[in-house]
Coordinates of C-alpha atoms and ligand atoms in Angstrom, one line a residue:
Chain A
X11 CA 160.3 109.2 90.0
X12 CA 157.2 107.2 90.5
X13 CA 158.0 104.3 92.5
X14 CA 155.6 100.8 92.3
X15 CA 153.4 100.8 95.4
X16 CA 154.6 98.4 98.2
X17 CA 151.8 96.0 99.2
X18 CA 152.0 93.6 102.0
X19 CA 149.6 90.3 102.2
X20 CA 149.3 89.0 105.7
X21 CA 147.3 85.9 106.4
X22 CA 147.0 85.9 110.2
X23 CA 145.4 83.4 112.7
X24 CA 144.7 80.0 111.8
X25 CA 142.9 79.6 108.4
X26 CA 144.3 76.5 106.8
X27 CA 144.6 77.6 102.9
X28 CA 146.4 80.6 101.0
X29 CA 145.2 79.9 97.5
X30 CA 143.4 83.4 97.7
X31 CA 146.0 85.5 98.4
X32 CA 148.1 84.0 96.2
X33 CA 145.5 84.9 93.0
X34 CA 145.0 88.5 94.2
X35 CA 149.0 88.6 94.7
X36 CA 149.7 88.2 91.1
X37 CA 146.4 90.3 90.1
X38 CA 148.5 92.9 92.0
X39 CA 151.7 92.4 90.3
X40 CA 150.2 92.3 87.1
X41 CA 148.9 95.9 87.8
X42 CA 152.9 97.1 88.5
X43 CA 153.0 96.5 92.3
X44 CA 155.8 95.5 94.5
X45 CA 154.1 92.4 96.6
X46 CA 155.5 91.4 100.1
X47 CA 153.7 87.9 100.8
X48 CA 154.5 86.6 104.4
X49 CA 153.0 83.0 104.7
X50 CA 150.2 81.2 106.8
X51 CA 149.9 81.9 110.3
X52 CA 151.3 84.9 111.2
X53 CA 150.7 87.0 114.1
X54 CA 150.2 91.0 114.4
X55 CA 153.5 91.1 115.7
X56 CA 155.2 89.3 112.9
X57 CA 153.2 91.1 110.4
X58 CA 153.7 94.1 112.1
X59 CA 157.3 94.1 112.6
X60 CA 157.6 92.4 108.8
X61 CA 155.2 95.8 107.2
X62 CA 157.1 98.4 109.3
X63 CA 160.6 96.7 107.9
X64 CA 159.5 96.9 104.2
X65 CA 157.9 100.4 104.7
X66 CA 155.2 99.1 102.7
X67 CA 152.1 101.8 101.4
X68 CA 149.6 98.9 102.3
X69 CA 148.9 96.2 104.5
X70 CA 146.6 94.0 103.7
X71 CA 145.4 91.6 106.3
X72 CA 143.1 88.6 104.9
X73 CA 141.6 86.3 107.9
X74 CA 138.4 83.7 107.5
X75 CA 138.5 82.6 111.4
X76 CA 136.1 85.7 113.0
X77 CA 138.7 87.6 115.2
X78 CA 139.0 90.7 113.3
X79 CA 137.6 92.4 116.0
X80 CA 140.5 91.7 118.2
X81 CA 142.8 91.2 115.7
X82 CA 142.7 95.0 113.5
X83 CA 142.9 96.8 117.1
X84 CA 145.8 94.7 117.8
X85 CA 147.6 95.6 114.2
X86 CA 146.9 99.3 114.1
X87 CA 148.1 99.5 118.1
X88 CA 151.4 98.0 117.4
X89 CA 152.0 99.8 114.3
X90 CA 151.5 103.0 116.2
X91 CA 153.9 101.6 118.7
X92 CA 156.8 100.5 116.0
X93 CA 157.0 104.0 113.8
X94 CA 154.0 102.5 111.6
X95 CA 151.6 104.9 111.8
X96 CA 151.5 106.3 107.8
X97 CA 151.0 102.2 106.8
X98 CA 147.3 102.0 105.4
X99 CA 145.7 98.9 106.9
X100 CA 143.4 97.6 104.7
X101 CA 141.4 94.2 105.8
X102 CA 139.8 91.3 103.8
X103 CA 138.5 88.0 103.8
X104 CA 135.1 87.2 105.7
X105 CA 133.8 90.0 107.4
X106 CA 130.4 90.8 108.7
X107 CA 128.6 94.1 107.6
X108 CA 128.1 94.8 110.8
X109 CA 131.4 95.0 112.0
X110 CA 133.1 96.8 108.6
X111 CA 131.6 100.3 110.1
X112 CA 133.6 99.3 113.6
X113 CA 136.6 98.4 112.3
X114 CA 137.1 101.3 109.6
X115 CA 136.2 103.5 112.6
X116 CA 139.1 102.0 114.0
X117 CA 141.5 103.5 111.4
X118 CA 141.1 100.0 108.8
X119 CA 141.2 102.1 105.5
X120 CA 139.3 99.5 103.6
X121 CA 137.6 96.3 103.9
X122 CA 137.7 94.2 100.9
X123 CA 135.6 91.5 100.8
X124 CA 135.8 88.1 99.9
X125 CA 134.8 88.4 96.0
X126 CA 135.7 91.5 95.1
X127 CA 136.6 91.7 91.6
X128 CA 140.4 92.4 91.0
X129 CA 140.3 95.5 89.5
X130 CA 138.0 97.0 92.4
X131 CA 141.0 95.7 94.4
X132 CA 143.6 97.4 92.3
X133 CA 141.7 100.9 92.0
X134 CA 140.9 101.1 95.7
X135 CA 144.5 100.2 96.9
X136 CA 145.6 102.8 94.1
X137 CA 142.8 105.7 95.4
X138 CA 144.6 104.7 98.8
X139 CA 147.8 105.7 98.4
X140 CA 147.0 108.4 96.2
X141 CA 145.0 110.2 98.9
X142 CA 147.5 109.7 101.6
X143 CA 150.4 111.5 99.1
X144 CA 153.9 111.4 99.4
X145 CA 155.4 110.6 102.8
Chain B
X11 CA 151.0 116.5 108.8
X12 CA 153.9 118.3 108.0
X13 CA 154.3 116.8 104.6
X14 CA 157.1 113.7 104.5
X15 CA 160.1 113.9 107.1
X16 CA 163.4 115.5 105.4
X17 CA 165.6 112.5 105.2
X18 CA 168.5 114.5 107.1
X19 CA 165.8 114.2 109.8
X20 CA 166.0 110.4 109.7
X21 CA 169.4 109.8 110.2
X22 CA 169.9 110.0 114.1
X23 CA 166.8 107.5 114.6
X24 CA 168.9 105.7 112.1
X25 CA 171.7 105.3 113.6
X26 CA 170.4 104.3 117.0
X27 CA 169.1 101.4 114.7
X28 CA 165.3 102.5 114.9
X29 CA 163.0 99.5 112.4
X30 CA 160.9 102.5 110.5
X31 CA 163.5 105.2 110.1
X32 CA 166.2 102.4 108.4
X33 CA 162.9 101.5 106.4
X34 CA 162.0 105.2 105.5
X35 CA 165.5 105.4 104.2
X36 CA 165.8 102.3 102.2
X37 CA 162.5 103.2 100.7
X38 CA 163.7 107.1 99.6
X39 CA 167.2 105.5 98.4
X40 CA 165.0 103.1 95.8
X41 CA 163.3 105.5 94.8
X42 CA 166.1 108.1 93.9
X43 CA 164.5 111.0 95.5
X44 CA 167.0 114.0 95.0
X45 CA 165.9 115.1 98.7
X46 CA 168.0 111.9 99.9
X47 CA 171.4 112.2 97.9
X48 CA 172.8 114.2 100.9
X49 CA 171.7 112.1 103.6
X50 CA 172.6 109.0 101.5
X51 CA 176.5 110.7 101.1
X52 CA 176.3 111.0 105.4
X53 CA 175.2 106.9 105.6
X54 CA 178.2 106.1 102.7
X55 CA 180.8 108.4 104.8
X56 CA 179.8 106.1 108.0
X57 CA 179.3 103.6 106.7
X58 CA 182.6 100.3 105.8
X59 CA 182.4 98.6 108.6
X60 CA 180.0 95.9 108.1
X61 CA 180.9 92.2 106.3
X62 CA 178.9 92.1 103.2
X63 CA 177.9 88.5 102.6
X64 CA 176.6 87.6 99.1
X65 CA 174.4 84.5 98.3
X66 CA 173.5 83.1 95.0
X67 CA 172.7 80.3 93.3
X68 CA 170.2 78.9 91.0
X69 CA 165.9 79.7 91.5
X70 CA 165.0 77.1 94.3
X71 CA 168.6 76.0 95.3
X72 CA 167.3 76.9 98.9
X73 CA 168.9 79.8 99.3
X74 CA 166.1 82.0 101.4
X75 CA 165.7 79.0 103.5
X76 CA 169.4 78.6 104.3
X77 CA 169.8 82.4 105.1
X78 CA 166.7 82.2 107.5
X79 CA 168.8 79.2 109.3
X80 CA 172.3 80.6 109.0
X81 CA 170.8 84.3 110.7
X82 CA 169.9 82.2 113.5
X83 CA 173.0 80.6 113.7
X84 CA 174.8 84.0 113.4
X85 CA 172.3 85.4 115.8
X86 CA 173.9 83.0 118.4
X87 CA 177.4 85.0 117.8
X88 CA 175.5 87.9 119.2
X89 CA 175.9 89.4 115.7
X90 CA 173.1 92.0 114.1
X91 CA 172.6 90.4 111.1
X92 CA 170.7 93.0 108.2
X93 CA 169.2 91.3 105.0
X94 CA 168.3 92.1 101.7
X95 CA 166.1 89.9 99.5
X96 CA 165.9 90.9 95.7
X97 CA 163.3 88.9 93.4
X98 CA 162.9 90.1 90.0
X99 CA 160.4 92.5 88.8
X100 CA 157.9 90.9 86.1
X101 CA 159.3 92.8 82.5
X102 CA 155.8 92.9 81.8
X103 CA 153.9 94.8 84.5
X104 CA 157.1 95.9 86.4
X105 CA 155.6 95.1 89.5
X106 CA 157.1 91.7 91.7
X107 CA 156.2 89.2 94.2
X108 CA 158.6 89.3 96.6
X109 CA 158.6 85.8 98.4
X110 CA 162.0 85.5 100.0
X111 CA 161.0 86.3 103.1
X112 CA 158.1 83.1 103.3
X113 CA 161.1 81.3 104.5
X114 CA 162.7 83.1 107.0
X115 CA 159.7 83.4 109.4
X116 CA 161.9 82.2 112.4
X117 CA 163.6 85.1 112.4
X118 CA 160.2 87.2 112.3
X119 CA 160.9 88.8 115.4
X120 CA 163.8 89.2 116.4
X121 CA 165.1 92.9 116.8
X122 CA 168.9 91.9 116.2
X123 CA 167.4 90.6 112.3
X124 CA 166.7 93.3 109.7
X125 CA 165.0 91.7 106.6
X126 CA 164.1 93.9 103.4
X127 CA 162.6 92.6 100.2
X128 CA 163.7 94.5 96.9
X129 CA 162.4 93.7 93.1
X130 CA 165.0 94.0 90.8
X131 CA 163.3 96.7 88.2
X132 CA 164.9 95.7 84.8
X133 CA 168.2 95.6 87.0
X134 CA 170.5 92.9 85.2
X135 CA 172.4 90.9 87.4
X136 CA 170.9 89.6 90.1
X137 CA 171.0 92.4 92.5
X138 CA 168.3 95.7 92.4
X139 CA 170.0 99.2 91.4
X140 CA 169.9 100.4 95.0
X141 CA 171.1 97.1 96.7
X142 CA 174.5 98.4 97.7
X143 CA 172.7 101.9 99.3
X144 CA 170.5 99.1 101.8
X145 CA 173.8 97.5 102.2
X146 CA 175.2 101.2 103.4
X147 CA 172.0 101.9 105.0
X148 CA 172.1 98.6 107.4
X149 CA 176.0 99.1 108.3
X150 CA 175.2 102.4 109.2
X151 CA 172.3 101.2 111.2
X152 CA 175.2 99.4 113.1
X153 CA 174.0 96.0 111.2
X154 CA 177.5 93.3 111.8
X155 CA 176.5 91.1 109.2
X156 CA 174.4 91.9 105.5
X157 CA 173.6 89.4 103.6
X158 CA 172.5 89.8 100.0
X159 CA 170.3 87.2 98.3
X160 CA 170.5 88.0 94.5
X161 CA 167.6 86.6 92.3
X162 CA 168.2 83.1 91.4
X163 CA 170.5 83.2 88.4
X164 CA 172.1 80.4 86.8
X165 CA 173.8 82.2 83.8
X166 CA 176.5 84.7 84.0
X167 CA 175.4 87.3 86.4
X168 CA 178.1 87.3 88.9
X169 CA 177.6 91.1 89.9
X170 CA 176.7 89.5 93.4
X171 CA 180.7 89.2 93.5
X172 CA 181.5 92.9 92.8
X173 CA 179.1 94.2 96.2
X174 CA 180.7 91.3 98.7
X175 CA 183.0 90.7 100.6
X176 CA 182.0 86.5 101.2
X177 CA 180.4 85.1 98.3
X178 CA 178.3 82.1 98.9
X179 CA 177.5 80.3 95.8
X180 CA 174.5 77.6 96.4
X181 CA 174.2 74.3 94.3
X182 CA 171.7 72.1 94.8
X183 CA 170.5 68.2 93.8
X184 CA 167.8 67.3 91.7
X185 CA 167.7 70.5 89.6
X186 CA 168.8 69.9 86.5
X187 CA 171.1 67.2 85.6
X188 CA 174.0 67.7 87.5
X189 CA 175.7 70.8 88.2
X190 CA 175.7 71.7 85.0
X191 CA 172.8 73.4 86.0
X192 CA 174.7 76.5 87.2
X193 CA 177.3 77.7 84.8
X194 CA 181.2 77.8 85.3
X195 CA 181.3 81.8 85.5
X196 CA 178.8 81.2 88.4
X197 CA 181.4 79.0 89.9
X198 CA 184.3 81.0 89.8
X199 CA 183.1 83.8 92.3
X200 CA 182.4 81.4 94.9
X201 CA 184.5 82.2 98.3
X202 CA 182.3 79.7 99.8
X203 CA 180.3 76.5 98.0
X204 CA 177.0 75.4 99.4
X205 CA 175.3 72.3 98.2
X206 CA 171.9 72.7 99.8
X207 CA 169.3 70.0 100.6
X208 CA 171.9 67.7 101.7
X209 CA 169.6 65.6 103.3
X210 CA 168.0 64.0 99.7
X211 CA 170.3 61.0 99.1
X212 CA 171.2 62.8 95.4
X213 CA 173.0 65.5 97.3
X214 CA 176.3 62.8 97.0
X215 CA 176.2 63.4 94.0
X216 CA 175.6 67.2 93.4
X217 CA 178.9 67.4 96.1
X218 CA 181.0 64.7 94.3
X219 CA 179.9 67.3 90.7
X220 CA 180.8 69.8 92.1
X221 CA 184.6 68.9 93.3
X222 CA 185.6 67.3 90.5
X223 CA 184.1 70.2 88.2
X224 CA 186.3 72.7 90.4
X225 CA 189.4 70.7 90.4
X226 CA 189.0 70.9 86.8
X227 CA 188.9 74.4 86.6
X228 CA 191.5 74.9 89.2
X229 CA 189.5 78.0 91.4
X230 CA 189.8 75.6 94.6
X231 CA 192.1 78.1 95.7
X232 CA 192.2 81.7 95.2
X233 CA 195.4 83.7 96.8
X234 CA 195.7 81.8 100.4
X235 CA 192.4 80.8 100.5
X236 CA 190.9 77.6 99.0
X237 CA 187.5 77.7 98.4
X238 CA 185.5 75.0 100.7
X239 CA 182.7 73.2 100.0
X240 CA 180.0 73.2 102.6
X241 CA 176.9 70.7 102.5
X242 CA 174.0 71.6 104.3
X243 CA 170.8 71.3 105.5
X244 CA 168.2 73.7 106.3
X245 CA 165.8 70.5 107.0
X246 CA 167.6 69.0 109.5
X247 CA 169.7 72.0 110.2
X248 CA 173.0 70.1 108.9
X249 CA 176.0 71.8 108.2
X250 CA 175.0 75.7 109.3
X251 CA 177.6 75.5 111.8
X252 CA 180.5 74.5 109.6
X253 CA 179.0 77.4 107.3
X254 CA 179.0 80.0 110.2
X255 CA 182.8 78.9 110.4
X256 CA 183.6 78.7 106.4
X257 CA 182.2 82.9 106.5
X258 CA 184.5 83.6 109.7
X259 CA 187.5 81.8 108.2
X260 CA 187.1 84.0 105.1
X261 CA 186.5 87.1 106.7
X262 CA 189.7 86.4 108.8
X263 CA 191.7 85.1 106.0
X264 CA 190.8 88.8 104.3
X265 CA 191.7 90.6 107.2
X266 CA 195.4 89.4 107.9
X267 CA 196.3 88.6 104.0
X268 CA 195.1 92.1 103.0
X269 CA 192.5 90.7 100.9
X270 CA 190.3 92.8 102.4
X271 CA 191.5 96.4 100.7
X272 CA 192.1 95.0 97.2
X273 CA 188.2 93.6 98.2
X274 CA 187.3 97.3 99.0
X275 CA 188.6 98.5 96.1
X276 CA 187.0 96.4 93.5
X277 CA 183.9 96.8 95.3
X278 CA 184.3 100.9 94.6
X279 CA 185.3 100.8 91.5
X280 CA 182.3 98.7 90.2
X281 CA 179.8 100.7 92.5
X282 CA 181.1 104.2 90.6
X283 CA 181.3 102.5 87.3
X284 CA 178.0 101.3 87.8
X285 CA 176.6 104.6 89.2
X286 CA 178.6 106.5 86.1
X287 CA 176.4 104.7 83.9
X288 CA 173.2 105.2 85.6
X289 CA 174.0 108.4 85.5
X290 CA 174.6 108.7 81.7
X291 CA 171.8 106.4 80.6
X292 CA 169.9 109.1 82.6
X293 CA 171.4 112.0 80.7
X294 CA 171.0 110.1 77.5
X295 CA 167.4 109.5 78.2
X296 CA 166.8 113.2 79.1
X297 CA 168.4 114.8 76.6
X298 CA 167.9 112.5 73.2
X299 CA 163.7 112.7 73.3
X300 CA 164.1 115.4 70.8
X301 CA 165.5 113.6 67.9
X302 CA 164.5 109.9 68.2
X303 CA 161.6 109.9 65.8
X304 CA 163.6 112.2 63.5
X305 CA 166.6 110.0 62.8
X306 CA 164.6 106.7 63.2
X307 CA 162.5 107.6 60.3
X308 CA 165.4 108.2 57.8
X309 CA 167.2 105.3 59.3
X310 CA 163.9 103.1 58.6
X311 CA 164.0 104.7 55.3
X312 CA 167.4 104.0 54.7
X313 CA 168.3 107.5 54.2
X314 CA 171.2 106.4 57.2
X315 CA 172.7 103.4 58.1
X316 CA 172.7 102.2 62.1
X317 CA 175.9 103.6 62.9
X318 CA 175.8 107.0 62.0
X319 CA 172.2 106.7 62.9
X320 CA 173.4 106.5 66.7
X321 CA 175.8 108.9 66.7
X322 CA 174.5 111.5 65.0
X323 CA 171.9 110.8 68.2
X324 CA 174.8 110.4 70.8
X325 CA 176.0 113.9 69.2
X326 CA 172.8 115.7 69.4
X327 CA 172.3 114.5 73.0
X328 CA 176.1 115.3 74.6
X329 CA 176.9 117.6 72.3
X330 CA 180.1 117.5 69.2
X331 CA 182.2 116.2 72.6
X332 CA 181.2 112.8 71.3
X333 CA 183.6 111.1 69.5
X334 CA 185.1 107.1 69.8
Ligands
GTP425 N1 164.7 68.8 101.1 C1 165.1 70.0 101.3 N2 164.4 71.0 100.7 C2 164.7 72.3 100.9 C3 165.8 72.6 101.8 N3 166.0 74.0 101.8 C4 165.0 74.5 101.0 N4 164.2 73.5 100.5 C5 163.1 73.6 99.6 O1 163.5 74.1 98.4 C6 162.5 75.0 97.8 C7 163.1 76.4 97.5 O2 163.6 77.0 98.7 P1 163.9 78.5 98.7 O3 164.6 78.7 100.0 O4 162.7 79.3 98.5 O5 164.9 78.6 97.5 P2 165.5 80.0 96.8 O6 166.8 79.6 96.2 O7 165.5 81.1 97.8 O8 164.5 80.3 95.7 P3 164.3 81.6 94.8 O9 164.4 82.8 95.7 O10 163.0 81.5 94.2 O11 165.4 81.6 93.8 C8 161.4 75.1 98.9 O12 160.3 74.2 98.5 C9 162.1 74.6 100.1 O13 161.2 74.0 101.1 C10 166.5 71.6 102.4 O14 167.5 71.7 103.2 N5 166.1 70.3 102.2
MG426 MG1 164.6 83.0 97.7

């Protein structure tokens, strides 16, 4: 049976407005997903403990406030820690070129920037899951 | 990698209440995998220990936020408390936003709270096919409490009733005109009435509605129970604690009047008629793709008429076995 793919959109840290996740959201339905939004202001362990719960495919994790670099090592640590390991961490928002090389080093899948066109979004979260395969 | 985990694999993790193997699980029972049937059969023979709590009510009568302050309140009863959140699945796209969860962020992360989010997937009746496997899934998982919040309905989907043991039916002021808002057949399966929001001065009125419109229909009592009506809060937090004690006094009151097997019972019988039918849709869908185009054609020509149309079809697929 092929089952929708499970997508969770995490805002974390202290970035005041949601209206973006909210459009890609629905982009996302649209294209047959299964969308988990979590709300403003959560922390990795929330969003951790929330992803792991929901056995989502993705987790996408959209900040604006600069702390990705502590915040993505945080994510994929606890993940590791909670039986999260196979979740693909994917990041967006507003992050510098010089950090995407870092962070996808790391084990982020993806970085998504701020203005990517929905239907980049949709085929790269799609390529995701399909290269990973059935788990 | 060794390709995914067997599901028999999962089970002991399972049961010593592990976060991603209950998750693994829930996700293979959605999905119908074959592979899972037999580990799904081990969780159902385990499983029957839990108190199934249903909650339903119309779209925004404040039923996520209530069951984010009611687990807390149970929480305080030393109770593990498992949830299951089912929004419906767009009938265009098939895919969902699942948003229950938003507004139970207190309970974010707590390890005695379990919360899953499920999209309904051209389900009927408020609750997703594989609803009652989670609710198997989290009692096995050793889970005291579930609660189920169906899709807001308003109409006549009362399946909620047929998978619970407490129903909790949630009115709420200001939407709508009165009560009217959420139909009598809605009414009738509440064990327990909520009118939410109780601190917007309307809510009088959505309570005063409410009584009168179930002393008219007489269900304010149901064997030796009568059927309370609890206004709350999640604001202010009013009312959760009478709540917490409305869903003990049922749960007793099924215990000693032996509510509680007739309860069981129903709850079977609707969960095999239900699966029974999944199954032959299945069987139907599998087995008619041969003659559809065939015997639609003739009918559009009106070389047939409906009714032999679809038996001739329901006698190709199962064979001369069908008759009425
Ligand atoms: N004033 C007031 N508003 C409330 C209360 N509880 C919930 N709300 C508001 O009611 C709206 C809907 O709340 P939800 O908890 O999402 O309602 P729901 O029934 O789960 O909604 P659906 O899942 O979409 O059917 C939100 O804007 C809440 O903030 C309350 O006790 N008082
Ligand atoms: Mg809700």
């Amino acid at each position: 049976m092929n089952q929708a793919i499970r997508i969770m959109l995490a805002k974390v840290g202290l970035d005041g407005h949601d209206r973006g996740v909210k459009v890609v959201a629905r982009c996302l339905r649209d294209a047959g997903m299964d969308v988990i939004y979590t709300g403003l202001h959560r922390s990795p362990d929330e969003v951790v403990t929330a992803a792991v719960q929901e056995d989502v495919d993705i987790l996408g994790v959209s900040l604006l406030s600069g702390a990705h670099m502590t915040i993505f090592p945080r994510i994929l640590k606890l993940l590791e820690e909670r039986g999260g390991q196979d979740i693909l961490v994917v990041g967006g928002g507003v992050i510098p070129d010089e950090d995407v090389d870092a962070l996808k080093k790391m084990g982020v899948k993806e970085i998504l920037l701020q203005d990517t066109p929905p239907q980049v979004i949709v085929e790269t979260l799609r390529e995701l899951v399909d290269a990973r395969g059935p788990r | 990698m060794g390709g995914p985990l067997a599901s028999a694999a999962l089970l002991p993790r399972l049961y010593a209440g592990e976060g991603a193997a209950i998750a693994r699980m829930l996700t293979r029972a959605e999905a119908a995998t074959p592979e899972a049937r037999e580990a799904l059969a081990e969780i159902y023979r385990r499983a029957g220990r839990a108190h199934v709590i249903g909650i339903t009510g119309v779209p925004g009568s404040g039923k996520s936020t209530l069951v984010g302050k009611l687990t807390r309140a149970l929480r305080a009863t030393h109770r593990k408390v498992g949830i299951i959140a089912v929004d419906p699945s767009s009938p265009f796209s098939g895919g969902a936003i699942l948003g229950d969860r938003i507004r139970m962020s207190e309970l974010a992360t707590d390890p005695g709270v379990f919360i899953r989010s499920m999209a309904t997937r051209g389900s009927m009746g408020g609750l997703a096919r594989s609803t009652q496997d989670a609710v198997d899934i989290l009692d096995a998982a050793g889970f005291h409490l579930i609660l189920i919040e169906t899709v807001g309905v308003g109409q006549d989907e009362v399946e909620i009733a047929q998978a619970s043991h407490t129903t909790i039916v949630v009115s709420a002021p200001g939407l709508g005109d009165d009560i009217q808002a959420i139909k009598a057949g809605v009414l009738e399966i509440a064990d327990v009435h909520v009118v939410s929001k109780c601190d917007r001065p309307d809510s009088f009125r959505t309570v005063a509605d409410l009584k009168s419109m179930l002393a008219m229909g007489a269900v304010l009592s149901r064997g030796g129970w009568s059927v309370p009506v609890v206004a709350t809060s999640s604001e202010r937090g009013e009312g959760i604690g009478d709540l917490v004690s409305a869903i003990d006094r049922h749960r007793e009151y099924l215990h000693h009047s032996g509510a509680l097997r007739a309860r069981r019972q129903r709850i079977a019988e609707y969960r095999m008629l239900k699966t029974a039918e999944d199954l032959l849709r299945r069987r139907f869908a599998a087995s008619r793709a041969g003659r559809v185009a065939d015997l639609a054609e003739r009918l559009a020509a009106r070389e047939l008429e409906p009714y032999s149309a679809a038996e001739e079809l329901l006698n190709s697929a199962f064979g001369s076995t069908y008759h009425e």
